[in-house]
Short mmCIF file of C-alpha atoms in Angstrom, two decimals:
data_model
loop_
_atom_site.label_atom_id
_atom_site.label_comp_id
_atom_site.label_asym_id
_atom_site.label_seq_id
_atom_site.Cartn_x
_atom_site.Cartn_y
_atom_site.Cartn_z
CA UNK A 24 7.33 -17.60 10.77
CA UNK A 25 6.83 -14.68 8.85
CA UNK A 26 4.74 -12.02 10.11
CA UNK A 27 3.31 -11.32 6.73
CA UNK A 28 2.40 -14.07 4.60
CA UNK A 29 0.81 -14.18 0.91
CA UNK A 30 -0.51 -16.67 -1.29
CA UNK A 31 0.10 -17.78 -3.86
CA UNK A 32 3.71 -16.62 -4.58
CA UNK A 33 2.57 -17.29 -8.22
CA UNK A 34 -0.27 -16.77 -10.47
CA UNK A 35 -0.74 -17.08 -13.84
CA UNK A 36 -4.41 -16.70 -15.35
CA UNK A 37 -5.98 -16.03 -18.58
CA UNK A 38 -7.20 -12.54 -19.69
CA UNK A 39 -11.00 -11.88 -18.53
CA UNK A 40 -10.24 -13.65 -15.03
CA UNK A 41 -11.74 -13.04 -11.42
CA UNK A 42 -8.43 -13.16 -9.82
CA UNK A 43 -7.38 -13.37 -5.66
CA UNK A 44 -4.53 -13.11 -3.75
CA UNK A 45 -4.45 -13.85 -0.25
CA UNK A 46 -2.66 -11.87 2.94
CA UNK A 47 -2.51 -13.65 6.75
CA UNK A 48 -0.37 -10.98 9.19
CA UNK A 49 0.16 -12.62 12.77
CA UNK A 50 0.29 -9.35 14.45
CA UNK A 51 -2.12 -6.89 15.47
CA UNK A 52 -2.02 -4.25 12.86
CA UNK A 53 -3.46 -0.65 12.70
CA UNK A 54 -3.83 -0.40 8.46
CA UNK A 55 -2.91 -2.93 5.98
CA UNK A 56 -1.75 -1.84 2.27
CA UNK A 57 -1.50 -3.18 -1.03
CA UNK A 58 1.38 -2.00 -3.14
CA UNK A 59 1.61 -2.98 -7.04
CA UNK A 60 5.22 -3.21 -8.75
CA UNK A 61 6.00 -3.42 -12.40
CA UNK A 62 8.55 -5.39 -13.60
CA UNK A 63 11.43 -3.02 -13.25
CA UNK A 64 9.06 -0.69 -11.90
CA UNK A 65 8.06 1.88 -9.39
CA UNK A 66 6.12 0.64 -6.49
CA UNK A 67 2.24 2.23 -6.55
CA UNK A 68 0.16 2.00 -3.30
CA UNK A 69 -3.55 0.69 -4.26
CA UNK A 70 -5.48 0.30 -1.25
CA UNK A 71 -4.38 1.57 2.33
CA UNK A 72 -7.33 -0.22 4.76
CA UNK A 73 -8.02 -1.02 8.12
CA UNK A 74 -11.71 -2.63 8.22
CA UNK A 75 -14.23 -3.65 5.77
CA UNK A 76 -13.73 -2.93 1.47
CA UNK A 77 -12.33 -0.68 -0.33
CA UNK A 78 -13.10 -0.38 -4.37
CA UNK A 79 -11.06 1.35 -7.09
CA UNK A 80 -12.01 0.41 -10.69
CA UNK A 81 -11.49 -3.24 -11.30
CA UNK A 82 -9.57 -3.68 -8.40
CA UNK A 83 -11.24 -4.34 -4.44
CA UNK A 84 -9.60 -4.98 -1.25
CA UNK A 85 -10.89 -6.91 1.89
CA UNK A 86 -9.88 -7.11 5.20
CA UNK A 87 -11.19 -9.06 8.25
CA UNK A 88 -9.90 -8.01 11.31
CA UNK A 89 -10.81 -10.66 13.83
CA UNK A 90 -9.83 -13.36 11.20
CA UNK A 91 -6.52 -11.37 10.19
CA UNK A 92 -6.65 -12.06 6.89
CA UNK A 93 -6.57 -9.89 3.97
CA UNK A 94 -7.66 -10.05 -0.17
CA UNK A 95 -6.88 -8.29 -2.84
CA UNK A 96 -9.67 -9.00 -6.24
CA UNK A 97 -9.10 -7.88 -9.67
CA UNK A 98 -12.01 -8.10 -11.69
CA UNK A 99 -11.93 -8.85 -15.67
CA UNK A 100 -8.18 -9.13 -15.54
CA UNK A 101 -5.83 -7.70 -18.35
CA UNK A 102 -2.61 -8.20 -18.96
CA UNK A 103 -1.70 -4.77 -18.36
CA UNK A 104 -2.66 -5.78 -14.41
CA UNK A 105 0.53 -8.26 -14.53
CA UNK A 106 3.16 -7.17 -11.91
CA UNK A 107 3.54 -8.26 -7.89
CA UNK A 108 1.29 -7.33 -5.46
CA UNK A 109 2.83 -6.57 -2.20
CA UNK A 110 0.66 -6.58 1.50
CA UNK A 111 2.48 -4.87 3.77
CA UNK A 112 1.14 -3.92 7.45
CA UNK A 113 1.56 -1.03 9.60
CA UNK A 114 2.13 2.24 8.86
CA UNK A 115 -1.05 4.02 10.22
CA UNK A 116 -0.88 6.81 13.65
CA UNK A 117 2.02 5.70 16.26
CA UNK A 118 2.95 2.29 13.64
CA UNK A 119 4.22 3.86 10.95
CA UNK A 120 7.03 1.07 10.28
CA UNK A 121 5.38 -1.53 7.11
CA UNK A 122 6.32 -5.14 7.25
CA UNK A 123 5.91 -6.31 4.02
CA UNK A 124 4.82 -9.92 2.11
CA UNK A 125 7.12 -11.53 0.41
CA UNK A 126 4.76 -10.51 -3.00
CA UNK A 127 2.55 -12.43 -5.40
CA UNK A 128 3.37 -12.52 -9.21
CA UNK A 129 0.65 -12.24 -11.17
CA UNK A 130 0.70 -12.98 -14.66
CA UNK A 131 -2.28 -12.57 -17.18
CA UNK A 132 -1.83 -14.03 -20.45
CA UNK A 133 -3.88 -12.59 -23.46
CA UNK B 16 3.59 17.69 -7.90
CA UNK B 17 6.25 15.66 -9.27
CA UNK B 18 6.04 12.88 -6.40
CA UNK B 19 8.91 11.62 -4.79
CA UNK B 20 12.04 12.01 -6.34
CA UNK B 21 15.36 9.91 -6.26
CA UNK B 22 18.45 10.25 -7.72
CA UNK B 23 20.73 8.72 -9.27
CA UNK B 24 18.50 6.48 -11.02
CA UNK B 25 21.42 3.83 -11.68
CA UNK B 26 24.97 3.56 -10.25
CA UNK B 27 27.61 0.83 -10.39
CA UNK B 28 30.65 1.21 -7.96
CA UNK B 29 33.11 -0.36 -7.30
CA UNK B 30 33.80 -2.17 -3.91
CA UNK B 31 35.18 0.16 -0.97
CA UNK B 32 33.60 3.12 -2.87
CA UNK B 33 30.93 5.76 -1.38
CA UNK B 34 27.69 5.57 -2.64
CA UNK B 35 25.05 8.68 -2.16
CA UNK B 36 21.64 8.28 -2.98
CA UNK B 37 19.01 11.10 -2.78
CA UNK B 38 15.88 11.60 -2.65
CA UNK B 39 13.00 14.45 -2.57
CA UNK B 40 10.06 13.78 -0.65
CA UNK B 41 6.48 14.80 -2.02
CA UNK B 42 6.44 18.34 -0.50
CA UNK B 43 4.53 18.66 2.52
CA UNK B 44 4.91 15.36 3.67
CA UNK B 45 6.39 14.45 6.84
CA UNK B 46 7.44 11.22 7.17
CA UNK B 47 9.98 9.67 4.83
CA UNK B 48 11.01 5.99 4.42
CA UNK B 49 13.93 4.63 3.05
CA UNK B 50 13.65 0.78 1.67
CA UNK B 51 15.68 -2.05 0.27
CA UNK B 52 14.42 -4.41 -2.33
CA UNK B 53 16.66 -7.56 -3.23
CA UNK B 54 15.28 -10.82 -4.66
CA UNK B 55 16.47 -13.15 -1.48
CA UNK B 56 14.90 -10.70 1.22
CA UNK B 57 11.82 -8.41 -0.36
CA UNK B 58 11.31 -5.02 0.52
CA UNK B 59 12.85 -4.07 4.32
CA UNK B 60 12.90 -0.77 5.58
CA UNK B 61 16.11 0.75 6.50
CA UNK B 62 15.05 3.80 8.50
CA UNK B 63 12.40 6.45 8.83
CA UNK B 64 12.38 9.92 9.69
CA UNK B 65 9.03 12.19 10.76
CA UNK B 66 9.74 15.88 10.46
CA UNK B 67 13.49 15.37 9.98
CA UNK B 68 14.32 13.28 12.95
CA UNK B 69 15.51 9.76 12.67
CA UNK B 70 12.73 7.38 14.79
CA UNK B 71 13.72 3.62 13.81
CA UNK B 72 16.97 2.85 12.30
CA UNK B 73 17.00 -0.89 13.28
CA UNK B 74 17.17 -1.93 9.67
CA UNK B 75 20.19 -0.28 8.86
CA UNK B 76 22.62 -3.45 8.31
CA UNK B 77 25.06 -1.53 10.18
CA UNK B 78 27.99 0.76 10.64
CA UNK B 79 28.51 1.41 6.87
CA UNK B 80 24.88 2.54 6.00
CA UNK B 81 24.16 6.13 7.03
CA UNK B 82 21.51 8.48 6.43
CA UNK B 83 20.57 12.08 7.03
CA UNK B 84 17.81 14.87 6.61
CA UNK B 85 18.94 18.46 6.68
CA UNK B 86 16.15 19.25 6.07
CA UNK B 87 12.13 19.08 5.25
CA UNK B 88 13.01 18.57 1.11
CA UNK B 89 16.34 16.24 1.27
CA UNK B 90 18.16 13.19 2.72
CA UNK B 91 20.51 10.84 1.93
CA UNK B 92 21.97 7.43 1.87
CA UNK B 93 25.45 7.02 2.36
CA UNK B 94 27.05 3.96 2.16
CA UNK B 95 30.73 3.59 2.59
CA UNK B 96 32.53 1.57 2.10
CA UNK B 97 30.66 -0.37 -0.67
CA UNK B 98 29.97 -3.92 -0.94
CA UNK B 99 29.03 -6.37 -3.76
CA UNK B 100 26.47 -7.66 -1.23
CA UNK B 101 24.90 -4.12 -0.99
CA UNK B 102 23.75 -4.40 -4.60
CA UNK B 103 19.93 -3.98 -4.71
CA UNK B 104 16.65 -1.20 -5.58
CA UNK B 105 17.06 1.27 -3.07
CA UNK B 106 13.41 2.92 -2.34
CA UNK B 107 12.29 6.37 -0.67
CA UNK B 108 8.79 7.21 0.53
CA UNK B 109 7.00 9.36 2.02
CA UNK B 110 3.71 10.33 3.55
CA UNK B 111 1.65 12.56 4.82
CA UNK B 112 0.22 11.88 8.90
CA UNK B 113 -3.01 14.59 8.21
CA UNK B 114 -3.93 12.55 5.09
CA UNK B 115 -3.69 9.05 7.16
CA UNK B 116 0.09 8.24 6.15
CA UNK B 117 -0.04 6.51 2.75
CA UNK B 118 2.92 6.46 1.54
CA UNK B 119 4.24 7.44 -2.25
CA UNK B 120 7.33 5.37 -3.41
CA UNK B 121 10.22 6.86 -5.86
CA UNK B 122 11.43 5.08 -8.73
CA UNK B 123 14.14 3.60 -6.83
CA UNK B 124 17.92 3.58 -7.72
CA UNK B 125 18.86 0.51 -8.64
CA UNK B 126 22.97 -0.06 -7.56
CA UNK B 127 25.43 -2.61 -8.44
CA UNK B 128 28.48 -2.67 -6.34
CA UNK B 129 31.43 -4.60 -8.85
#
């Protein structure tokens, strides 16, 4: 069993969307991030978290500790926001190693 | 600043060859990553330095992969000799420990071993 896991592996949604992705870790963590990667892109970190919400624009991220379970929203989608969405865990003081997700492709159509 | 920065962008080898890849981390910064990205296995890290010392190399696949920091504003990744299998997006990152250790990907150099 993976010790990252996201759902779905897949998405496709039309443009104006309330979109979620979903990230269960089995291990006890000390930060969980969200990475974004263009189709033959870069990788971008979005959110960095370790309890409650974070907010940036149209995007939010979620985490619940005690459930270990993770979202990632993206409000009024656009196309532009196609591209996989990585969770990855780890990587805060003494755990800076990330295990990552195996991603979740998100496509928004116009 | 210009972010992290890797070079080559590209390479195709041919089997048996060395491959170098470099990378600049963000200055300041003093951890740096180095990742693989293939479409059977994801993103894995390979190894990570803080301040220029090698702390977890268990993802190296083994003997052939190598990697060094001389210093604060360089390493590498060596591989020799090259395999077809080795073909993937190689990634560096790095972050910053005082800013709560987000880290800031390259562009990655994508490499095809023939």
């Amino acid at each position: 069993k993976n010790e990252v896991e996201q759902s779905p592996q897949n998405l496709t949604a039309q443009e104006g969307e309330f979109i979620t992705i979903n990230c269960s870790y089995s291990v006890g963590i000390s930060a969980l991030h969200w990475l974004q990667q263009h189709p033959g892109g870069g990788i971008v970190s979005l959110f960095m978290l370790s309890s409650g919400k974070k907010k940036h624009g149209r995007l939010i991220a979620t985490i619940n500790i005690q459930e270990k379970h993770s979202s990632l929203h993206i409000t009024a989608s656009h196309p532009r926001d196609s591209a996989v969405y990585i969770c990855a865990v780890g990587g805060y003081f003494g755990n800076e190693k990330l295990t990552f997700g195996t991603g979740t492709r998100l496509t928004i159509i116009p | 600043d210009a972010g992290v920065i890797q070079s080559p962008r590209h390479e195709v080898t041919e089997m048996g060859q060395e491959v170098t890849l470099r990378c600049k981390p963000i200055s300041g910064h003093d951890y740096l990553f180095w990742y693989r990205q293939t479409m059977m296995r994801g993103l894995e890290l390979l190894i990570y330095f803080n301040n220029n010392v090698p702390i977890d190399d268990s993802g190296m696949p083994e003997d052939r992969f190598s990697a060094k920091m001389p210093n604060a504003s360089f390493s590498t990744l060596k591989i020799q000799p090259s395999e077809p299998r080795d073909s993937a997006v190689y990634f560096c990152a790095s972050s910053d420990r005082g800013r709560g250790n987000e880290q800031f990907f390259g562009p990655g150099t994508r490499l095809t071993v023939l």
